[in-house]
Amino acid sequence: MDFKSDSKAASEIIGEMLLLVIVVVLAGVLSSNIASLIPSVRDTAYVEMLAVSENGSVNITHIGGEPLNLAEVKLMLDDEVCGFNGTTLDCETSGRLFGNGDDLWEFGERLQVNSSVSRISVIYHDQIVCKIFV
């Protein structure tokens, strides 16, 4: 068998393989650079709330979904943004969370807002998880 006559075919195969390796490496580098530009998306917490307005106050009860960490919860009462200081509201509008005293707003716990507000938004991780119109 004479290998000198088949050497041209071997070099064409090696050239094709080198081109294929270069394309695969470039595609991997390009896709990793593009993937780093895509912003990460945080899941929105699923929460069900029930609001009852009575005697100039609003009671908001957590009736389902995920527990909310009070340190990361903000309430927008009409145009006033409130946070929590322990289990009490940290704003001009007074309010208190009635529950088991931990740092979570869980199923069955009730927030009493001592004001007659018309719009309440519950904000968790900078996303509105519940809007209430009283």
mmCIF file with all atom_site columns, C-alpha atoms in Angstrom:
data_model
loop_
_atom_site.group_PDB
_atom_site.id
_atom_site.type_symbol
_atom_site.label_atom_id
_atom_site.label_alt_id
_atom_site.label_comp_id
_atom_site.label_asym_id
_atom_site.label_entity_id
_atom_site.label_seq_id
_atom_site.pdbx_PDB_ins_code
_atom_site.Cartn_x
_atom_site.Cartn_y
_atom_site.Cartn_z
_atom_site.occupancy
_atom_site.B_iso_or_equiv
_atom_site.pdbx_formal_charge
_atom_site.auth_seq_id
_atom_site.auth_comp_id
_atom_site.auth_asym_id
_atom_site.auth_atom_id
_atom_site.pdbx_PDB_model_num
ATOM 1   C CA . MET A 1 1   ? 0.000   0.000  0.000  1.00 0.00 ? 1   MET A CA 1
ATOM 2   C CA . ASP A 1 2   ? 1.355   3.369  -0.977 1.00 0.00 ? 2   ASP A CA 1
ATOM 3   C CA . PHE A 1 3   ? 0.610   6.103  1.612  1.00 0.00 ? 3   PHE A CA 1
ATOM 4   C CA . LYS A 1 4   ? 2.046   8.903  -0.480 1.00 0.00 ? 4   LYS A CA 1
ATOM 5   C CA . SER A 1 5   ? -0.937  8.871  -2.822 1.00 0.00 ? 5   SER A CA 1
ATOM 6   C CA . ASP A 1 6   ? -3.471  9.113  0.112  1.00 0.00 ? 6   ASP A CA 1
ATOM 7   C CA . SER A 1 7   ? -1.722  11.893 2.087  1.00 0.00 ? 7   SER A CA 1
ATOM 8   C CA . LYS A 1 8   ? -3.832  14.618 0.428  1.00 0.00 ? 8   LYS A CA 1
ATOM 9   C CA . ALA A 1 9   ? -7.072  13.067 1.734  1.00 0.00 ? 9   ALA A CA 1
ATOM 10  C CA . ALA A 1 10  ? -5.662  12.824 5.289  1.00 0.00 ? 10  ALA A CA 1
ATOM 11  C CA . SER A 1 11  ? -4.707  16.500 5.336  1.00 0.00 ? 11  SER A CA 1
ATOM 12  C CA . GLU A 1 12  ? -8.208  17.497 4.190  1.00 0.00 ? 12  GLU A CA 1
ATOM 13  C CA . ILE A 1 13  ? -9.768  15.519 7.067  1.00 0.00 ? 13  ILE A CA 1
ATOM 14  C CA . ILE A 1 14  ? -7.370  17.077 9.589  1.00 0.00 ? 14  ILE A CA 1
ATOM 15  C CA . GLY A 1 15  ? -8.205  20.544 8.217  1.00 0.00 ? 15  GLY A CA 1
ATOM 16  C CA . GLU A 1 16  ? -11.948 19.897 8.501  1.00 0.00 ? 16  GLU A CA 1
ATOM 17  C CA . MET A 1 17  ? -11.514 18.660 12.096 1.00 0.00 ? 17  MET A CA 1
ATOM 18  C CA . LEU A 1 18  ? -9.528  21.781 13.005 1.00 0.00 ? 18  LEU A CA 1
ATOM 19  C CA . LEU A 1 19  ? -12.229 24.018 11.521 1.00 0.00 ? 19  LEU A CA 1
ATOM 20  C CA . LEU A 1 20  ? -14.900 22.106 13.462 1.00 0.00 ? 20  LEU A CA 1
ATOM 21  C CA . VAL A 1 21  ? -12.966 22.504 16.754 1.00 0.00 ? 21  VAL A CA 1
ATOM 22  C CA . ILE A 1 22  ? -12.542 26.245 16.132 1.00 0.00 ? 22  ILE A CA 1
ATOM 23  C CA . VAL A 1 23  ? -16.282 26.678 15.467 1.00 0.00 ? 23  VAL A CA 1
ATOM 24  C CA . VAL A 1 24  ? -17.255 24.728 18.621 1.00 0.00 ? 24  VAL A CA 1
ATOM 25  C CA . VAL A 1 25  ? -14.832 26.741 20.802 1.00 0.00 ? 25  VAL A CA 1
ATOM 26  C CA . LEU A 1 26  ? -16.055 30.072 19.378 1.00 0.00 ? 26  LEU A CA 1
ATOM 27  C CA . ALA A 1 27  ? -19.691 29.062 19.866 1.00 0.00 ? 27  ALA A CA 1
ATOM 28  C CA . GLY A 1 28  ? -18.972 28.159 23.513 1.00 0.00 ? 28  GLY A CA 1
ATOM 29  C CA . VAL A 1 29  ? -17.170 31.437 24.206 1.00 0.00 ? 29  VAL A CA 1
ATOM 30  C CA . LEU A 1 30  ? -19.901 33.464 22.517 1.00 0.00 ? 30  LEU A CA 1
ATOM 31  C CA . SER A 1 31  ? -22.742 31.714 24.361 1.00 0.00 ? 31  SER A CA 1
ATOM 32  C CA . SER A 1 32  ? -21.044 32.121 27.762 1.00 0.00 ? 32  SER A CA 1
ATOM 33  C CA . ASN A 1 33  ? -20.553 35.855 27.113 1.00 0.00 ? 33  ASN A CA 1
ATOM 34  C CA . ILE A 1 34  ? -24.175 36.300 26.054 1.00 0.00 ? 34  ILE A CA 1
ATOM 35  C CA . ALA A 1 35  ? -25.438 34.317 29.065 1.00 0.00 ? 35  ALA A CA 1
ATOM 36  C CA . SER A 1 36  ? -23.587 36.635 31.439 1.00 0.00 ? 36  SER A CA 1
ATOM 37  C CA . LEU A 1 37  ? -25.476 39.633 29.990 1.00 0.00 ? 37  LEU A CA 1
ATOM 38  C CA . ILE A 1 38  ? -28.925 38.187 30.792 1.00 0.00 ? 38  ILE A CA 1
ATOM 39  C CA . PRO A 1 39  ? -30.187 39.563 34.137 1.00 0.00 ? 39  PRO A CA 1
ATOM 40  C CA . SER A 1 40  ? -31.218 37.095 36.784 1.00 0.00 ? 40  SER A CA 1
ATOM 41  C CA . VAL A 1 41  ? -34.915 37.024 37.584 1.00 0.00 ? 41  VAL A CA 1
ATOM 42  C CA . ARG A 1 42  ? -36.140 36.554 41.126 1.00 0.00 ? 42  ARG A CA 1
ATOM 43  C CA . ASP A 1 43  ? -39.339 34.603 41.615 1.00 0.00 ? 43  ASP A CA 1
ATOM 44  C CA . THR A 1 44  ? -42.314 36.538 42.928 1.00 0.00 ? 44  THR A CA 1
ATOM 45  C CA . ALA A 1 45  ? -43.693 35.205 46.188 1.00 0.00 ? 45  ALA A CA 1
ATOM 46  C CA . TYR A 1 46  ? -47.196 33.755 46.008 1.00 0.00 ? 46  TYR A CA 1
ATOM 47  C CA . VAL A 1 47  ? -49.422 35.228 48.729 1.00 0.00 ? 47  VAL A CA 1
ATOM 48  C CA . GLU A 1 48  ? -53.170 35.401 49.338 1.00 0.00 ? 48  GLU A CA 1
ATOM 49  C CA . MET A 1 49  ? -54.487 38.181 51.565 1.00 0.00 ? 49  MET A CA 1
ATOM 50  C CA . LEU A 1 50  ? -57.935 39.074 52.858 1.00 0.00 ? 50  LEU A CA 1
ATOM 51  C CA . ALA A 1 51  ? -58.704 42.669 53.863 1.00 0.00 ? 51  ALA A CA 1
ATOM 52  C CA . VAL A 1 52  ? -61.616 43.775 55.997 1.00 0.00 ? 52  VAL A CA 1
ATOM 53  C CA . SER A 1 53  ? -62.347 47.436 56.756 1.00 0.00 ? 53  SER A CA 1
ATOM 54  C CA . GLU A 1 54  ? -64.171 48.161 60.000 1.00 0.00 ? 54  GLU A CA 1
ATOM 55  C CA . ASN A 1 55  ? -64.405 51.055 62.478 1.00 0.00 ? 55  ASN A CA 1
ATOM 56  C CA . GLY A 1 56  ? -61.778 53.216 60.747 1.00 0.00 ? 56  GLY A CA 1
ATOM 57  C CA . SER A 1 57  ? -59.133 50.466 60.577 1.00 0.00 ? 57  SER A CA 1
ATOM 58  C CA . VAL A 1 58  ? -58.183 47.792 58.070 1.00 0.00 ? 58  VAL A CA 1
ATOM 59  C CA . ASN A 1 59  ? -57.360 44.195 59.003 1.00 0.00 ? 59  ASN A CA 1
ATOM 60  C CA . ILE A 1 60  ? -55.237 42.285 56.483 1.00 0.00 ? 60  ILE A CA 1
ATOM 61  C CA . THR A 1 61  ? -55.029 38.537 57.083 1.00 0.00 ? 61  THR A CA 1
ATOM 62  C CA . HIS A 1 62  ? -52.524 36.192 55.414 1.00 0.00 ? 62  HIS A CA 1
ATOM 63  C CA . ILE A 1 63  ? -54.801 33.392 54.159 1.00 0.00 ? 63  ILE A CA 1
ATOM 64  C CA . GLY A 1 64  ? -52.422 31.420 51.949 1.00 0.00 ? 64  GLY A CA 1
ATOM 65  C CA . GLY A 1 65  ? -49.131 31.181 50.152 1.00 0.00 ? 65  GLY A CA 1
ATOM 66  C CA . GLU A 1 66  ? -45.575 31.702 51.292 1.00 0.00 ? 66  GLU A CA 1
ATOM 67  C CA . PRO A 1 67  ? -44.570 33.281 54.613 1.00 0.00 ? 67  PRO A CA 1
ATOM 68  C CA . LEU A 1 68  ? -43.100 36.771 54.191 1.00 0.00 ? 68  LEU A CA 1
ATOM 69  C CA . ASN A 1 69  ? -39.976 37.891 56.076 1.00 0.00 ? 69  ASN A CA 1
ATOM 70  C CA . LEU A 1 70  ? -40.946 41.156 57.801 1.00 0.00 ? 70  LEU A CA 1
ATOM 71  C CA . ALA A 1 71  ? -37.498 42.694 57.209 1.00 0.00 ? 71  ALA A CA 1
ATOM 72  C CA . GLU A 1 72  ? -38.160 42.516 53.454 1.00 0.00 ? 72  GLU A CA 1
ATOM 73  C CA . VAL A 1 73  ? -41.832 43.595 53.488 1.00 0.00 ? 73  VAL A CA 1
ATOM 74  C CA . LYS A 1 74  ? -42.927 47.146 52.737 1.00 0.00 ? 74  LYS A CA 1
ATOM 75  C CA . LEU A 1 75  ? -46.473 48.433 52.666 1.00 0.00 ? 75  LEU A CA 1
ATOM 76  C CA . MET A 1 76  ? -47.690 51.294 50.550 1.00 0.00 ? 76  MET A CA 1
ATOM 77  C CA . LEU A 1 77  ? -50.672 52.803 52.364 1.00 0.00 ? 77  LEU A CA 1
ATOM 78  C CA . ASP A 1 78  ? -52.226 55.223 49.880 1.00 0.00 ? 78  ASP A CA 1
ATOM 79  C CA . ASP A 1 79  ? -49.024 57.221 49.145 1.00 0.00 ? 79  ASP A CA 1
ATOM 80  C CA . GLU A 1 80  ? -47.059 56.445 52.317 1.00 0.00 ? 80  GLU A CA 1
ATOM 81  C CA . VAL A 1 81  ? -44.397 53.697 52.292 1.00 0.00 ? 81  VAL A CA 1
ATOM 82  C CA . CYS A 1 82  ? -44.052 51.788 55.560 1.00 0.00 ? 82  CYS A CA 1
ATOM 83  C CA . GLY A 1 83  ? -41.740 49.100 56.800 1.00 0.00 ? 83  GLY A CA 1
ATOM 84  C CA . PHE A 1 84  ? -41.794 46.970 59.925 1.00 0.00 ? 84  PHE A CA 1
ATOM 85  C CA . ASN A 1 85  ? -40.002 47.602 63.207 1.00 0.00 ? 85  ASN A CA 1
ATOM 86  C CA . GLY A 1 86  ? -40.436 44.210 64.817 1.00 0.00 ? 86  GLY A CA 1
ATOM 87  C CA . THR A 1 87  ? -44.158 43.575 64.510 1.00 0.00 ? 87  THR A CA 1
ATOM 88  C CA . THR A 1 88  ? -45.258 47.239 64.411 1.00 0.00 ? 88  THR A CA 1
ATOM 89  C CA . LEU A 1 89  ? -45.439 49.526 61.383 1.00 0.00 ? 89  LEU A CA 1
ATOM 90  C CA . ASP A 1 90  ? -42.558 51.985 61.069 1.00 0.00 ? 90  ASP A CA 1
ATOM 91  C CA . CYS A 1 91  ? -44.379 55.054 59.667 1.00 0.00 ? 91  CYS A CA 1
ATOM 92  C CA . GLU A 1 92  ? -46.870 57.770 60.607 1.00 0.00 ? 92  GLU A CA 1
ATOM 93  C CA . THR A 1 93  ? -49.785 55.358 60.246 1.00 0.00 ? 93  THR A CA 1
ATOM 94  C CA . SER A 1 94  ? -49.914 53.075 63.239 1.00 0.00 ? 94  SER A CA 1
ATOM 95  C CA . GLY A 1 95  ? -50.369 49.353 62.863 1.00 0.00 ? 95  GLY A CA 1
ATOM 96  C CA . ARG A 1 96  ? -49.380 46.034 64.372 1.00 0.00 ? 96  ARG A CA 1
ATOM 97  C CA . LEU A 1 97  ? -49.017 42.450 63.203 1.00 0.00 ? 97  LEU A CA 1
ATOM 98  C CA . PHE A 1 98  ? -50.869 39.985 65.428 1.00 0.00 ? 98  PHE A CA 1
ATOM 99  C CA . GLY A 1 99  ? -49.261 36.569 65.213 1.00 0.00 ? 99  GLY A CA 1
ATOM 100 C CA . ASN A 1 100 ? -46.788 34.319 66.965 1.00 0.00 ? 100 ASN A CA 1
ATOM 101 C CA . GLY A 1 101 ? -44.155 37.076 67.393 1.00 0.00 ? 101 GLY A CA 1
ATOM 102 C CA . ASP A 1 102 ? -41.484 35.784 64.997 1.00 0.00 ? 102 ASP A CA 1
ATOM 103 C CA . ASP A 1 103 ? -40.055 37.714 62.039 1.00 0.00 ? 103 ASP A CA 1
ATOM 104 C CA . LEU A 1 104 ? -42.468 36.179 59.515 1.00 0.00 ? 104 LEU A CA 1
ATOM 105 C CA . TRP A 1 105 ? -45.950 37.089 58.297 1.00 0.00 ? 105 TRP A CA 1
ATOM 106 C CA . GLU A 1 106 ? -47.424 33.613 58.015 1.00 0.00 ? 106 GLU A CA 1
ATOM 107 C CA . PHE A 1 107 ? -50.739 31.912 57.374 1.00 0.00 ? 107 PHE A CA 1
ATOM 108 C CA . GLY A 1 108 ? -53.420 33.108 59.777 1.00 0.00 ? 108 GLY A CA 1
ATOM 109 C CA . GLU A 1 109 ? -51.545 36.162 61.051 1.00 0.00 ? 109 GLU A CA 1
ATOM 110 C CA . ARG A 1 110 ? -53.358 39.505 60.889 1.00 0.00 ? 110 ARG A CA 1
ATOM 111 C CA . LEU A 1 111 ? -52.049 43.031 60.336 1.00 0.00 ? 111 LEU A CA 1
ATOM 112 C CA . GLN A 1 112 ? -54.204 45.771 61.807 1.00 0.00 ? 112 GLN A CA 1
ATOM 113 C CA . VAL A 1 113 ? -53.716 49.199 60.200 1.00 0.00 ? 113 VAL A CA 1
ATOM 114 C CA . ASN A 1 114 ? -55.225 51.902 62.408 1.00 0.00 ? 114 ASN A CA 1
ATOM 115 C CA . SER A 1 115 ? -56.276 54.225 59.622 1.00 0.00 ? 115 SER A CA 1
ATOM 116 C CA . SER A 1 116 ? -58.923 54.311 56.928 1.00 0.00 ? 116 SER A CA 1
ATOM 117 C CA . VAL A 1 117 ? -56.770 53.910 53.838 1.00 0.00 ? 117 VAL A CA 1
ATOM 118 C CA . SER A 1 118 ? -58.193 53.227 50.387 1.00 0.00 ? 118 SER A CA 1
ATOM 119 C CA . ARG A 1 119 ? -55.209 51.555 48.659 1.00 0.00 ? 119 ARG A CA 1
ATOM 120 C CA . ILE A 1 120 ? -52.761 49.081 50.165 1.00 0.00 ? 120 ILE A CA 1
ATOM 121 C CA . SER A 1 121 ? -49.900 47.392 48.318 1.00 0.00 ? 121 SER A CA 1
ATOM 122 C CA . VAL A 1 122 ? -47.821 44.656 49.925 1.00 0.00 ? 122 VAL A CA 1
ATOM 123 C CA . ILE A 1 123 ? -44.280 44.819 48.507 1.00 0.00 ? 123 ILE A CA 1
ATOM 124 C CA . TYR A 1 124 ? -41.878 41.901 48.994 1.00 0.00 ? 124 TYR A CA 1
ATOM 125 C CA . HIS A 1 125 ? -38.340 41.836 47.526 1.00 0.00 ? 125 HIS A CA 1
ATOM 126 C CA . ASP A 1 126 ? -39.186 45.081 45.671 1.00 0.00 ? 126 ASP A CA 1
ATOM 127 C CA . GLN A 1 127 ? -42.093 43.390 43.870 1.00 0.00 ? 127 GLN A CA 1
ATOM 128 C CA . ILE A 1 128 ? -45.776 43.994 44.535 1.00 0.00 ? 128 ILE A CA 1
ATOM 129 C CA . VAL A 1 129 ? -47.272 40.690 45.684 1.00 0.00 ? 129 VAL A CA 1
ATOM 130 C CA . CYS A 1 130 ? -50.716 41.970 46.689 1.00 0.00 ? 130 CYS A CA 1
ATOM 131 C CA . LYS A 1 131 ? -52.835 45.049 45.912 1.00 0.00 ? 131 LYS A CA 1
ATOM 132 C CA . ILE A 1 132 ? -55.867 45.812 48.041 1.00 0.00 ? 132 ILE A CA 1
ATOM 133 C CA . PHE A 1 133 ? -58.511 48.446 47.314 1.00 0.00 ? 133 PHE A CA 1
ATOM 134 C CA . VAL A 1 134 ? -60.712 49.131 50.326 1.00 0.00 ? 134 VAL A CA 1
#
